[in-house]
Each structure stands twice: as C-alpha cells, then as structure tokens.
Amino acid sequence: MRITPLDIKKQQFKRTVRGYDRDEVNTFLEMVAEELEALLHERNRQSDEIIRLRTQLQDYQDVEHTLKHALKSTQETALQSLENSRREAEMIVRDAELEAEKIIRDAKVKLAELKNELMVVKAQKGSFARRLRHLLESQLELIGVLELDDLGFGEMDAPATANRPAGDTAPAKSAPAGGQPASPEAARRAPVRPVAGPAKEFRPVTEAATAATRTTIDKKETRISDFIT
C-alpha cells in the first residue's frame, strides 16, 4: 500500500489516557507529509529527466547508427571507386600498350615497304643509268661512224674535181648514129649525173676530239645520275 502526503495528513490515532501529545504528533505528521511530498516531487523530476535523457540517448544512438551507416557506405564507395579506378587504369595501360605495339608493328611494316621501294628505285636507277650509258655510247659510236662516212665521201670526190681544169665541164653525150637527135622518151630515161661540187674540207677525227666528246657525254650522264638520285 502506497502512502501519500495526504494520507499522512489525514491519519487519525486513537486517544488513550497515557498517549502522545496531540499537537506534537500532528506537527510531526505535517513535516513527514511535506518531506514525502518533496521526495515524490524530486522522484517525478528525476523520472522526467531520465525519460529526457533516454530520449536524447536514443537520438544520439540513431545519429551514431546513421553516421556509422554513412561511414560504411562512404568506405564502400571509396573502395569501389578505388577498384574502378584501378581497373580503368589497367585498361588504359593495356590499351596504350596494344596501341603502341600496333604503331610499332605498322611502322616496321612501313619501314620494310620503304626499304623494298628504295631497293626497287635503286635497281631501276641502276638499270636506267646502264641503259642511258649504253644509249650514249651507241650514239657516240654512231657519231664516229657518221664522221668517218663524211671523211670518206670527201676523199672520194676530191681527186675528180681537183684534176679537172677550171671552166671545164663534162663532155656532152654523143648523139645517136645517123645524126638524129634523141627522142624525148630517151631523154627522160637517160640518167642525170649530179654536178660535182667543191670538195669538202678534210677534217680528220683526232683522239683529242673523241676524248672531248666522251667527256661532254660523261658530264651529261653525271648530271642525269644526280637528277635520278
């Protein structure tokens, strides 16, 4: 049974002949009731404070749980981002290595093609130079032959004209027997002899002239070779 301050104040005692002083008992009961009321009030206050603190503690616990969850999520996100960055970096490095290998491989193929083209060009240059040299030598030989032919033709015509007196012309062809003039048909069929002109000047082909001609041709060939290079 719980006793309240009001119960203490209303409490009545039986009177006896040799009992306590009534005023003292009432005064004491009044003091006990007031003290009990103060204790009850303090208990209620403390209970309210406990409830408030428990509520605050629960709030703090909720915040702590939220922070822990956020921290865990942040850590997981950071780890995931780190892993993704690592994988992306590995992919970038791998792609860069593959691209570098492809570039090197293509460069080697291109270099081999250029070397082959250079060899072909060099071979073509050598072949062209040989053909050109052969052509120039052939032309040089042809020039020498033509010069020799000109010299031979001049030597053959020179005696015939040198031994003929000045103003002398070739004797006229005798008329046919019977004193009849030649018919027009016979005149057309008769060969016409060219009148020998003055003898060409004899210019012997010396070795110096031939050497000079060859030197000129070699210089031209050298310029052509430089152009080909």
XYZ file of C-alpha atoms in Angstrom:
229
model
C 0.000 0.000 0.000
C 1.425 3.340 -1.052
C 1.177 6.273 1.361
C 0.743 9.741 0.018
C 1.320 13.027 1.836
C -2.452 13.498 2.031
C -2.820 10.132 3.784
C -0.288 11.176 6.351
C -2.080 14.464 6.943
C -5.466 12.765 7.404
C -4.196 9.974 9.541
C -6.107 9.749 12.876
C -4.938 7.951 16.002
C -6.954 6.622 18.931
C -6.786 8.532 22.111
C -5.578 6.827 25.245
C -5.034 8.023 28.716
C -1.307 7.882 28.539
C -0.854 8.733 24.826
C 1.437 11.206 22.969
C 0.886 14.904 22.763
C -1.609 15.509 20.018
C -0.037 18.732 18.760
C 3.417 17.221 18.527
C 2.089 14.228 16.645
C 0.214 16.465 14.189
C 3.255 18.667 13.716
C 5.461 15.653 13.019
C 2.937 14.200 10.595
C 2.800 17.511 8.818
C 6.598 17.522 8.486
C 6.650 13.919 7.256
C 3.927 14.706 4.705
C 5.838 17.700 3.396
C 9.079 15.732 3.192
C 7.355 12.883 1.418
C 5.763 15.318 -0.989
C 9.179 16.831 -1.706
C 10.663 13.377 -2.235
C 7.855 12.430 -4.584
C 8.287 15.661 -6.491
C 12.025 15.029 -6.797
C 11.379 11.488 -7.930
C 8.984 12.692 -10.601
C 11.503 15.281 -11.725
C 14.225 12.689 -11.932
C 11.909 10.353 -13.800
C 11.217 13.088 -16.329
C 14.952 13.757 -16.591
C 15.598 10.071 -17.114
C 12.981 9.958 -19.848
C 14.504 13.038 -21.466
C 17.988 11.602 -21.242
C 16.817 8.293 -22.622
C 15.152 10.097 -25.498
C 18.311 12.106 -26.106
C 20.385 8.957 -25.850
C 18.144 7.292 -28.395
C 18.571 10.272 -30.672
C 22.314 10.064 -30.241
C 22.201 6.365 -30.910
C 20.168 6.983 -34.051
C 22.690 9.617 -35.167
C 25.514 7.232 -34.366
C 23.850 4.499 -36.361
C 23.291 6.907 -39.246
C 26.896 8.079 -39.102
C 28.157 4.519 -38.944
C 25.990 3.587 -41.908
C 27.136 6.672 -43.815
C 30.765 5.954 -42.930
C 30.373 2.361 -44.025
C 28.713 3.453 -47.261
C 31.458 6.033 -47.806
C 34.138 3.431 -47.217
C 32.420 1.001 -49.551
C 32.021 3.736 -52.171
C 35.658 4.744 -51.769
C 36.798 1.141 -52.097
C 34.550 0.663 -55.124
C 35.835 3.882 -56.687
C 39.409 2.823 -55.975
C 38.778 -0.563 -57.546
C 37.093 1.011 -60.557
C 39.969 3.476 -60.923
C 42.477 0.645 -60.707
C 40.614 -1.386 -63.326
C 40.234 1.666 -65.570
C 43.939 2.450 -65.207
C 44.798 -1.146 -66.090
C 42.516 -0.959 -69.141
C 44.086 2.349 -70.216
C 47.595 0.930 -69.801
C 46.639 -2.245 -71.652
C 45.017 -0.271 -74.487
C 48.043 2.025 -74.644
C 50.377 -0.975 -74.821
C 48.275 -2.558 -77.572
C 48.165 0.736 -79.469
C 51.920 1.168 -79.053
C 52.508 -2.382 -80.294
C 50.239 -1.712 -83.277
C 52.060 1.546 -84.063
C 55.445 -0.185 -83.813
C 54.218 -3.086 -85.942
C 52.790 -0.736 -88.582
C 55.990 1.318 -88.506
C 58.077 -1.815 -89.060
C 55.846 -2.872 -91.952
C 56.029 0.635 -93.434
C 59.811 0.655 -92.972
C 60.088 -2.700 -94.733
C 57.896 -1.411 -97.568
C 60.014 1.735 -97.860
C 63.187 -0.360 -97.899
C 61.730 -2.536 -100.645
C 60.653 0.534 -102.598
C 64.126 2.026 -102.109
C 65.728 -1.167 -103.388
C 63.391 -1.155 -106.389
C 64.158 2.515 -107.078
C 67.884 1.879 -106.766
C 67.600 -1.086 -109.115
C 65.556 0.987 -111.563
C 68.089 3.812 -111.277
C 70.961 1.445 -111.977
C 69.108 -0.112 -114.895
C 68.187 3.298 -116.282
C 71.770 4.536 -115.854
C 73.098 1.454 -117.654
C 70.577 1.852 -120.468
C 71.376 5.547 -120.710
C 75.113 4.849 -120.758
C 74.605 2.213 -123.423
C 72.448 4.641 -125.411
C 75.040 7.405 -125.118
C 77.829 5.034 -126.118
C 75.756 3.891 -129.092
C 75.117 7.498 -130.084
C 78.823 8.233 -129.670
C 79.712 5.306 -131.904
C 77.093 6.456 -134.418
C 78.574 9.957 -134.401
C 82.010 8.465 -135.039
C 80.684 6.348 -137.896
C 78.944 9.356 -139.456
C 82.115 11.411 -139.188
C 84.097 8.618 -140.844
C 81.484 8.386 -143.632
C 81.718 12.127 -144.224
C 85.501 11.904 -144.390
C 85.366 9.003 -146.838
C 82.880 10.799 -149.125
C 85.081 13.915 -149.201
C 88.196 11.921 -150.072
C 86.397 10.181 -152.962
C 85.121 13.435 -154.570
C 88.304 15.455 -154.041
C 90.529 13.896 -156.804
C 87.865 14.112 -159.533
C 87.364 17.822 -159.021
C 90.999 18.624 -158.331
C 92.287 17.168 -161.644
C 89.652 18.892 -163.841
C 90.685 22.200 -165.381
C 88.910 25.334 -164.430
C 85.875 26.045 -166.598
C 85.910 22.515 -167.974
C 82.572 20.833 -167.990
C 81.640 17.226 -168.507
C 81.611 16.201 -172.180
C 78.213 16.124 -173.775
C 76.735 12.783 -174.595
C 77.146 11.938 -178.282
C 74.081 11.896 -180.420
C 72.822 8.598 -181.785
C 74.115 7.270 -185.102
C 72.648 8.892 -188.198
C 72.717 12.403 -186.758
C 69.176 12.111 -185.332
C 68.505 13.895 -182.094
C 67.488 11.850 -179.096
C 63.785 11.370 -178.578
C 62.051 12.892 -175.584
C 61.408 9.397 -174.173
C 65.110 8.594 -174.372
C 65.957 11.927 -172.775
C 63.650 11.164 -169.860
C 65.170 7.717 -169.392
C 68.773 8.928 -169.560
C 70.342 9.151 -166.043
C 71.178 12.581 -164.820
C 74.649 12.882 -163.323
C 74.989 15.316 -160.474
C 77.474 18.044 -160.941
C 80.261 17.547 -158.520
C 80.583 20.489 -156.188
C 83.662 21.736 -154.473
C 85.488 19.161 -152.378
C 84.661 19.113 -148.667
C 87.362 20.166 -146.340
C 89.164 17.183 -144.877
C 88.818 17.184 -141.087
C 90.431 14.152 -139.524
C 88.892 12.817 -136.297
C 91.574 13.135 -133.708
C 91.749 11.300 -130.395
C 91.537 14.623 -128.572
C 88.203 15.457 -130.253
C 86.854 11.997 -129.456
C 88.013 12.310 -125.828
C 86.394 15.758 -125.546
C 83.139 14.359 -126.920
C 83.245 11.482 -124.423
C 83.983 13.928 -121.572
C 80.931 16.027 -122.529
C 78.750 12.914 -122.640
C 80.100 11.728 -119.256
C 79.254 15.149 -117.747
C 75.722 14.959 -119.115
C 75.399 11.417 -117.787
C 76.633 12.570 -114.366
C 74.011 15.343 -114.273
C 71.330 12.844 -115.237
C 72.534 10.475 -112.495
C 72.352 13.320 -109.974
C 68.830 14.077 -111.106
C 67.851 10.415 -110.725
C 69.367 10.301 -107.236
